Steps between C-alpha positions, in 0.01 A plus 500: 500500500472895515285624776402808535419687841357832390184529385243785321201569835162421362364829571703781587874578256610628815531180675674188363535138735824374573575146527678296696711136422298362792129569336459815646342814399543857562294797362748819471470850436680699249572860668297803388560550135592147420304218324564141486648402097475148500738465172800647715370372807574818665298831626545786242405875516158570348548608163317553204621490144774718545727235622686332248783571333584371121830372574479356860589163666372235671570161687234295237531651192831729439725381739842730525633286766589158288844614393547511899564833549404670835385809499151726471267539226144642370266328500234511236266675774674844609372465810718162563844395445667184431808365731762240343733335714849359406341098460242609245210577768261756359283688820199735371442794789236734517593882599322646737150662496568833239844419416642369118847345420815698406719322297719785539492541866456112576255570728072538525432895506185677570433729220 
């Protein structure tokens, strides 16, 4: 069965609880400009509507990594990117705090 260790904090999107295979149960911070997404699992820059992109990826729904490619991608957020390695593993990442994606510099840049 699929467990999951990552979980949305009850109260405060800057927090999320970490779990552990051994029952135990961590609450974490995001840093300062990050809240918790619980459908990536991941902390992601605050962001309002501004953030997608029409012609994106990601790991769940528009996967470029099944042809098993490597290489970098957008990802549907422009504020995130999507990592493929050469087995068919599909990583999402969150830029940093201000910073979007380049697809043309293959990197996160603050704009």
């Amino acid at each position: 069965a699929d467990l999951e260790f990552y979980h949305k904090h009850c109260k405060d999107d800057n927090l999320f609880v970490q779990c552990d295979t051994s029952g135990g149960c961590y609450v974490m911070p995001c840093v300062s400009g990050m809240v918790w997404n619980q459908e990536h699992q991941m902390c992601i820059p605050e962001g309002g509507s501004d953030r997608k992109r029409r012609n994106g990826y990601d790991c769940k729904n528009r996967n470029p990594c099944v042809h098993g490619q490597s290489g970098y991608y957008e990802h549907r957020h422009n504020d995130m990117f999507v990592q493929c390695d050469d087995i068919g593993g599909c990583y999402e990442h969150a830029c940093g705090v201000g910073a979007v994606w380049s697809q043309e510099h293959m990197t996160c840049i603050h704009h």
